[in-house]
mmCIF file of C-alpha atoms in Angstrom:
data_model
loop_
_atom_site.group_PDB
_atom_site.id
_atom_site.type_symbol
_atom_site.label_atom_id
_atom_site.label_comp_id
_atom_site.label_asym_id
_atom_site.label_seq_id
_atom_site.Cartn_x
_atom_site.Cartn_y
_atom_site.Cartn_z
ATOM 1 C CA MET I 26 52.555 48.091 -8.943
ATOM 2 C CA THR I 27 52.314 45.876 -5.860
ATOM 3 C CA GLU I 28 54.244 47.149 -2.845
ATOM 4 C CA PHE I 29 56.306 44.545 -1.030
ATOM 5 C CA PRO I 30 57.475 44.959 2.569
ATOM 6 C CA PRO I 31 61.213 45.264 3.152
ATOM 7 C CA LEU I 32 62.951 41.970 2.467
ATOM 8 C CA ILE I 33 65.018 42.118 5.644
ATOM 9 C CA PRO I 34 63.645 44.197 8.548
ATOM 10 C CA ASP I 35 65.948 46.908 9.855
ATOM 11 C CA ARG I 36 67.696 45.507 12.941
ATOM 12 C CA GLY I 37 69.058 48.890 14.023
ATOM 13 C CA GLU I 38 72.595 50.132 14.396
ATOM 14 C CA ASP I 39 73.772 47.010 16.237
ATOM 15 C CA SER I 40 73.726 44.906 13.097
ATOM 16 C CA ASP I 41 77.236 43.947 11.964
ATOM 17 C CA TRP I 42 76.247 42.792 8.497
ATOM 18 C CA ASP I 43 78.081 44.419 5.620
ATOM 19 C CA SER I 44 75.649 46.901 4.064
ATOM 20 C CA THR I 45 76.664 45.697 0.607
ATOM 21 C CA LEU I 46 75.708 42.162 1.603
ATOM 22 C CA VAL I 47 72.172 42.593 2.940
ATOM 23 C CA VAL I 48 69.950 44.531 0.549
ATOM 24 C CA HIS I 49 67.171 46.602 2.106
ATOM 25 C CA ASN I 50 65.327 47.387 -1.123
ATOM 26 C CA HIS I 51 61.790 46.192 -1.700
ATOM 27 C CA PHE I 52 63.064 43.842 -4.329
ATOM 28 C CA VAL I 53 66.237 42.734 -6.033
ATOM 29 C CA ASN I 54 66.596 43.416 -9.734
ATOM 30 C CA VAL I 55 67.648 40.264 -11.508
ATOM 31 C CA SER I 56 67.957 40.218 -15.280
ATOM 32 C CA ILE I 57 66.435 37.103 -16.737
ATOM 33 C CA VAL I 58 68.415 35.408 -19.462
ATOM 34 C CA PRO I 59 66.219 34.654 -22.503
ATOM 35 C CA GLU I 60 65.580 31.012 -23.140
ATOM 36 C CA ARG I 61 68.487 29.446 -24.913
ATOM 37 C CA ARG I 62 68.304 26.413 -27.148
ATOM 38 C CA HIS I 63 71.002 24.631 -29.087
ATOM 39 C CA SER I 64 70.826 22.390 -32.124
ATOM 40 C CA GLY I 65 71.857 19.295 -30.248
ATOM 41 C CA TRP I 66 74.934 17.649 -28.856
ATOM 42 C CA GLU I 67 76.644 17.686 -32.232
ATOM 43 C CA THR I 68 77.107 21.478 -32.063
ATOM 44 C CA VAL I 69 78.325 21.299 -28.473
ATOM 45 C CA GLU I 70 80.795 18.564 -29.313
ATOM 46 C CA ARG I 71 82.114 20.393 -32.350
ATOM 47 C CA GLY I 72 82.713 23.554 -30.324
ATOM 48 C CA TRP I 73 84.432 21.582 -27.590
ATOM 49 C CA VAL I 74 86.751 19.818 -30.044
ATOM 50 C CA GLU I 75 87.602 23.064 -31.856
ATOM 51 C CA SER I 76 88.384 24.764 -28.536
ATOM 52 C CA LYS I 77 90.689 21.930 -27.471
ATOM 53 C CA GLN I 78 92.369 21.950 -30.872
ATOM 54 C CA GLN I 79 93.075 25.666 -30.633
ATOM 55 C CA GLN I 80 94.513 25.249 -27.151
ATOM 56 C CA ALA I 81 96.697 22.366 -28.279
ATOM 57 C CA GLN I 82 97.900 24.307 -31.325
ATOM 58 C CA ALA I 83 98.793 27.302 -29.173
ATOM 59 C CA LYS I 84 100.744 25.114 -26.772
ATOM 60 C CA GLY I 85 102.455 23.345 -29.670
ATOM 61 C CA LEU I 86 103.556 26.583 -31.351
ATOM 62 C CA LYS I 87 104.828 28.006 -28.068
ATOM 63 C CA SER I 88 106.879 24.903 -27.287
ATOM 64 C CA GLN I 89 108.064 24.663 -30.891
ATOM 65 C CA GLY I 90 109.530 28.157 -30.591
ATOM 66 C CA ARG I 91 111.615 27.058 -27.614
ATOM 67 C CA ALA I 92 112.732 23.712 -28.998
ATOM 68 C CA SER I 93 111.639 22.507 -32.420
ATOM 69 C CA ASP I 94 112.483 18.925 -31.568
ATOM 70 C CA GLY I 95 110.844 19.002 -28.103
ATOM 71 C CA PRO I 96 107.788 17.083 -26.961
ATOM 72 C CA PHE I 97 105.427 19.653 -28.583
ATOM 73 C CA SER I 98 106.830 19.347 -32.079
ATOM 74 C CA THR I 99 104.475 19.381 -35.072
ATOM 75 C CA ASP I 100 104.144 15.597 -34.972
ATOM 76 C CA ALA I 101 103.415 15.658 -31.230
ATOM 77 C CA SER I 102 100.841 18.404 -31.702
ATOM 78 C CA ASN I 103 99.089 16.411 -34.406
ATOM 79 C CA ASP I 104 99.042 13.418 -32.086
ATOM 80 C CA VAL I 105 97.389 15.517 -29.373
ATOM 81 C CA LEU I 106 94.738 16.791 -31.809
ATOM 82 C CA SER I 107 94.084 13.282 -33.044
ATOM 83 C CA SER I 108 93.718 12.007 -29.470
ATOM 84 C CA ILE I 109 91.238 14.797 -28.610
ATOM 85 C CA ALA I 110 89.121 14.055 -31.672
ATOM 86 C CA THR I 111 89.161 10.339 -30.872
ATOM 87 C CA ASP I 112 88.102 10.902 -27.260
ATOM 88 C CA ALA I 113 85.274 13.218 -28.348
ATOM 89 C CA SER I 114 84.094 10.694 -30.919
ATOM 90 C CA LYS I 115 84.031 7.940 -28.295
ATOM 91 C CA ALA I 116 82.092 10.154 -25.878
ATOM 92 C CA THR I 117 79.292 10.787 -28.378
ATOM 93 C CA ALA I 118 78.552 7.065 -28.507
ATOM 94 C CA PHE I 119 77.236 7.246 -24.927
ATOM 95 C CA PHE I 120 74.810 10.165 -25.510
ATOM 96 C CA ALA I 121 71.135 9.258 -25.751
ATOM 97 C CA TYR I 122 69.545 10.927 -28.800
ATOM 98 C CA PRO I 123 72.553 13.214 -29.475
ATOM 99 C CA GLN I 124 70.666 15.249 -32.113
ATOM 100 C CA MET I 125 67.760 16.103 -29.806
ATOM 101 C CA SER I 126 67.589 19.608 -28.341
ATOM 102 C CA ILE I 127 66.330 19.838 -24.733
ATOM 103 C CA PRO I 128 65.073 23.142 -23.245
ATOM 104 C CA THR I 129 67.562 24.820 -20.905
ATOM 105 C CA PRO I 130 66.307 25.497 -17.333
ATOM 106 C CA GLN I 131 65.997 29.179 -16.444
ATOM 107 C CA LEU I 132 66.377 30.898 -13.061
ATOM 108 C CA GLU I 133 64.124 33.680 -11.782
ATOM 109 C CA PHE I 134 64.590 35.420 -8.448
ATOM 110 C CA ASP I 135 61.592 34.539 -6.260
ATOM 111 C CA PHE I 136 62.093 35.366 -2.574
ATOM 112 C CA ARG I 137 64.526 36.195 0.225
ATOM 113 C CA MET I 138 64.446 34.638 3.685
ATOM 114 C CA ARG I 139 66.176 35.475 6.957
ATOM 115 C CA VAL I 140 66.270 33.047 9.883
ATOM 116 C CA LEU I 141 67.852 33.238 13.321
ATOM 117 C CA LEU I 142 69.196 30.106 15.034
ATOM 118 C CA ASN I 143 68.832 29.413 18.731
ATOM 119 C CA PRO I 144 72.185 29.623 20.540
ATOM 120 C CA GLN I 145 71.575 26.218 22.156
ATOM 121 C CA SER I 146 72.195 23.127 20.033
ATOM 122 C CA ALA I 147 72.679 19.411 20.551
ATOM 123 C CA SER I 148 75.433 17.222 19.088
ATOM 124 C CA ILE I 149 74.897 13.589 18.139
ATOM 125 C CA SER I 150 77.703 11.130 17.446
ATOM 126 C CA VAL I 151 77.555 9.858 13.854
ATOM 127 C CA GLY I 152 80.283 7.418 12.810
ATOM 128 C CA ASP I 153 83.635 9.147 13.249
ATOM 129 C CA GLY I 154 82.066 12.611 13.504
ATOM 130 C CA PHE I 155 79.209 14.565 15.001
ATOM 131 C CA LYS I 156 75.912 15.926 13.712
ATOM 132 C CA LYS I 157 74.608 19.160 15.203
ATOM 133 C CA MET I 158 70.863 19.618 15.802
ATOM 134 C CA SER I 159 69.512 23.140 16.195
ATOM 135 C CA THR I 160 66.265 25.101 15.869
ATOM 136 C CA PHE I 161 65.208 28.452 14.431
ATOM 137 C CA SER I 162 63.906 31.034 16.885
ATOM 138 C CA GLU I 163 62.464 33.478 14.351
ATOM 139 C CA GLY I 164 62.570 34.584 10.756
ATOM 140 C CA THR I 165 60.964 36.535 7.929
ATOM 141 C CA TRP I 166 60.497 35.999 4.191
ATOM 142 C CA SER I 167 59.253 38.104 1.300
ATOM 143 C CA GLY I 168 58.967 37.581 -2.438
ATOM 144 C CA HIS I 169 56.820 37.265 -5.530
ATOM 145 C CA PHE I 170 54.203 35.031 -3.933
ATOM 146 C CA GLY I 171 53.805 36.991 -0.692
ATOM 147 C CA HIS I 172 55.501 37.631 2.637
ATOM 148 C CA GLY I 173 55.296 36.459 6.210
ATOM 149 C CA LEU I 174 57.094 34.843 9.124
ATOM 150 C CA VAL I 175 59.149 31.749 9.879
ATOM 151 C CA VAL I 176 57.307 30.453 12.949
ATOM 152 C CA ASN I 177 59.371 27.375 13.785
ATOM 153 C CA GLY I 178 61.656 24.768 12.339
ATOM 154 C CA GLY I 179 64.857 22.880 12.874
ATOM 155 C CA GLN I 180 67.998 21.801 11.095
ATOM 156 C CA ASP I 181 70.827 19.350 11.345
ATOM 157 C CA SER I 182 74.333 19.870 10.032
ATOM 158 C CA GLN I 183 77.469 17.792 9.797
ATOM 159 C CA ASP I 184 81.023 18.938 9.055
ATOM 160 C CA MET I 185 83.220 16.878 6.746
ATOM 161 C CA VAL I 186 86.951 17.495 6.333
ATOM 162 C CA CYS I 187 88.109 17.267 2.709
ATOM 163 C CA GLY I 188 91.812 18.023 2.528
ATOM 164 C CA ASP I 189 92.334 21.685 3.395
ATOM 165 C CA THR I 190 88.627 22.493 3.222
ATOM 166 C CA ILE I 191 85.596 21.824 5.388
ATOM 167 C CA ALA I 192 82.180 21.066 3.912
ATOM 168 C CA THR I 193 79.115 21.505 6.115
ATOM 169 C CA GLN I 194 76.098 19.518 4.944
ATOM 170 C CA VAL I 195 72.856 21.154 6.057
ATOM 171 C CA GLU I 196 69.269 19.888 6.026
ATOM 172 C CA ALA I 197 66.412 21.961 7.445
ATOM 173 C CA THR I 198 62.626 21.993 7.610
ATOM 174 C CA LEU I 199 60.851 25.306 8.220
ATOM 175 C CA ARG I 200 57.229 26.215 8.828
ATOM 176 C CA LEU I 201 56.306 29.451 7.074
ATOM 177 C CA GLN I 202 53.253 31.565 7.823
ATOM 178 C CA THR I 203 51.827 34.072 5.330
ATOM 179 C CA ALA I 204 50.535 37.536 6.205
ATOM 180 C CA ASP I 205 47.029 36.680 4.950
ATOM 181 C CA GLU I 206 43.926 36.530 7.121
ATOM 182 C CA PRO I 207 43.611 33.711 7.879
ATOM 183 C CA PRO I 208 47.306 32.898 7.336
ATOM 184 C CA ALA I 209 48.419 29.985 5.192
ATOM 185 C CA CYS I 210 50.984 27.469 6.455
ATOM 186 C CA ILE I 211 53.813 26.380 4.155
ATOM 187 C CA GLU I 212 56.347 23.610 4.744
ATOM 188 C CA CYS I 213 59.755 24.586 3.391
ATOM 189 C CA LYS I 214 62.597 22.071 3.122
ATOM 190 C CA LEU I 215 66.236 23.039 2.520
ATOM 191 C CA ARG I 216 69.249 20.909 1.705
ATOM 192 C CA GLY I 217 72.721 22.039 0.737
ATOM 193 C CA ASN I 218 76.414 22.556 1.496
ATOM 194 C CA ARG I 219 78.674 25.289 2.759
ATOM 195 C CA ILE I 220 82.320 24.897 1.729
ATOM 196 C CA GLY I 221 85.420 26.845 2.657
ATOM 197 C CA PRO I 222 88.983 26.773 3.997
ATOM 198 C CA SER I 223 89.142 25.114 7.402
ATOM 199 C CA ASP I 224 90.492 28.243 9.180
ATOM 200 C CA LEU I 225 87.728 30.467 7.804
ATOM 201 C CA MET I 226 84.978 27.921 8.454
ATOM 202 C CA LYS I 227 86.082 27.552 12.084
ATOM 203 C CA GLU I 228 86.143 31.329 12.461
ATOM 204 C CA LEU I 229 82.589 31.611 11.129
ATOM 205 C CA GLN I 230 81.227 28.964 13.500
ATOM 206 C CA GLY I 231 79.886 30.116 16.835
ATOM 207 C CA PRO I 232 78.468 33.452 18.004
ATOM 208 C CA GLY I 233 80.803 36.379 18.510
ATOM 209 C CA LYS I 234 83.718 34.726 16.726
ATOM 210 C CA CYS I 235 83.460 36.185 13.238
ATOM 211 C CA ARG I 236 83.292 39.962 13.421
ATOM 212 C CA GLN I 237 86.066 40.275 10.838
ATOM 213 C CA ALA I 238 85.304 37.194 8.718
ATOM 214 C CA ASP I 239 83.374 37.602 5.470
ATOM 215 C CA PRO I 240 80.868 34.727 5.034
ATOM 216 C CA ARG I 241 80.697 35.400 1.296
ATOM 217 C CA LEU I 242 84.097 33.740 0.983
ATOM 218 C CA CYS I 243 82.469 30.380 1.779
ATOM 219 C CA PRO I 244 80.101 29.275 -1.020
ATOM 220 C CA TYR I 245 76.799 28.124 0.491
ATOM 221 C CA ARG I 246 74.202 26.704 -1.933
ATOM 222 C CA ILE I 247 70.913 24.941 -1.213
ATOM 223 C CA PHE I 248 68.014 23.155 -2.893
ATOM 224 C CA VAL I 249 64.549 24.320 -1.798
ATOM 225 C CA SER I 250 61.120 22.675 -2.043
ATOM 226 C CA MET I 251 57.796 23.836 -0.583
ATOM 227 C CA LYS I 252 54.411 22.282 0.081
ATOM 228 C CA THR I 253 51.058 23.526 1.347
ATOM 229 C CA SER I 254 47.446 22.349 1.466
ATOM 230 C CA ASP I 255 46.122 25.920 1.270
ATOM 231 C CA PRO I 256 44.290 26.399 -2.071
ATOM 232 C CA ARG I 257 45.583 29.977 -2.321
ATOM 233 C CA TYR I 258 49.174 28.812 -2.630
ATOM 234 C CA LYS I 259 49.303 25.134 -3.557
ATOM 235 C CA ASP I 260 49.287 25.756 -7.326
ATOM 236 C CA LYS I 261 52.133 28.258 -6.946
ATOM 237 C CA LEU I 262 54.351 26.219 -4.648
ATOM 238 C CA ASN I 263 53.693 22.477 -4.610
ATOM 239 C CA THR I 264 55.231 21.786 -8.021
ATOM 240 C CA GLY I 265 57.982 24.408 -7.795
ATOM 241 C CA MET I 266 61.731 23.911 -7.509
ATOM 242 C CA TRP I 267 64.231 26.454 -6.222
ATOM 243 C CA ILE I 268 67.938 26.806 -5.657
ATOM 244 C CA GLY I 269 69.334 29.283 -3.165
ATOM 245 C CA SER I 270 72.520 31.194 -2.414
ATOM 246 C CA CYS I 271 73.130 31.778 1.303
ATOM 247 C CA VAL I 272 75.322 33.605 3.763
ATOM 248 C CA TRP I 273 75.674 32.363 7.336
ATOM 249 C CA LYS I 274 77.166 34.588 10.008
ATOM 250 C CA ASP I 275 76.986 34.023 13.766
ATOM 251 C CA LEU I 276 73.439 32.703 14.341
ATOM 252 C CA GLU I 277 71.875 34.426 11.345
ATOM 253 C CA VAL I 278 71.306 32.929 7.887
ATOM 254 C CA VAL I 279 70.050 34.909 4.869
ATOM 255 C CA PHE I 280 69.389 33.413 1.465
ATOM 256 C CA ASP I 281 67.988 34.343 -1.926
ATOM 257 C CA ALA I 282 65.912 31.675 -3.680
ATOM 258 C CA TYR I 283 65.620 31.372 -7.460
ATOM 259 C CA ARG I 284 62.751 29.433 -9.051
ATOM 260 C CA ILE I 285 63.759 26.952 -11.712
ATOM 261 C CA SER I 286 61.520 27.136 -14.767
#
């Protein structure tokens, strides 16, 4: 069995990451769901309609027990069921080839990456807000296709206020270097969003401000693509697609990437 180096190097006792958050094993065990296929949209639609009918019947019976002549009487319940069936029937008219079964994408854990942002950043005025430009000072990665370093790269991010939440849009380009001799160079592009309550997002932004805040409370998801001209890796990476789940605390970002197959 191939031995992989630790996914995240030990940073010593000064690390304030939750030990249940950063895994120091050689690899993460991820159970792969067998490929699932369905018989077409007809089965999906039928299940959806039956589920809605059951919910409507339950609501109707509950309301009927309180007031038999109320708005959820038997006649009203039948009207609800009829409306659901009509809406579902109308929806099927817009499906292309509703009887055709399409393979379901599968996810397989592929690699973990850790990057450290430079404390200095630049802000650029964009419309009514600002976009922050920053660079990565260092990083490591390890996974199925190898391991190595993050040698340079940069990112830009922009906060958007949506009601009581803040969404941070992030785009980054990284240059990865493998541990081979000679090393291969890989261009890695990331794009995604981090979303959370405004108070928590503000607490997580900036070094030294989030010792008590848990970054896992703010969902952070990204799309990942990679490209290289090195013949040792181009067949493995150039046509691949990944999605990632991240945590961002202080100046450090760690994410797991899952290949879409």
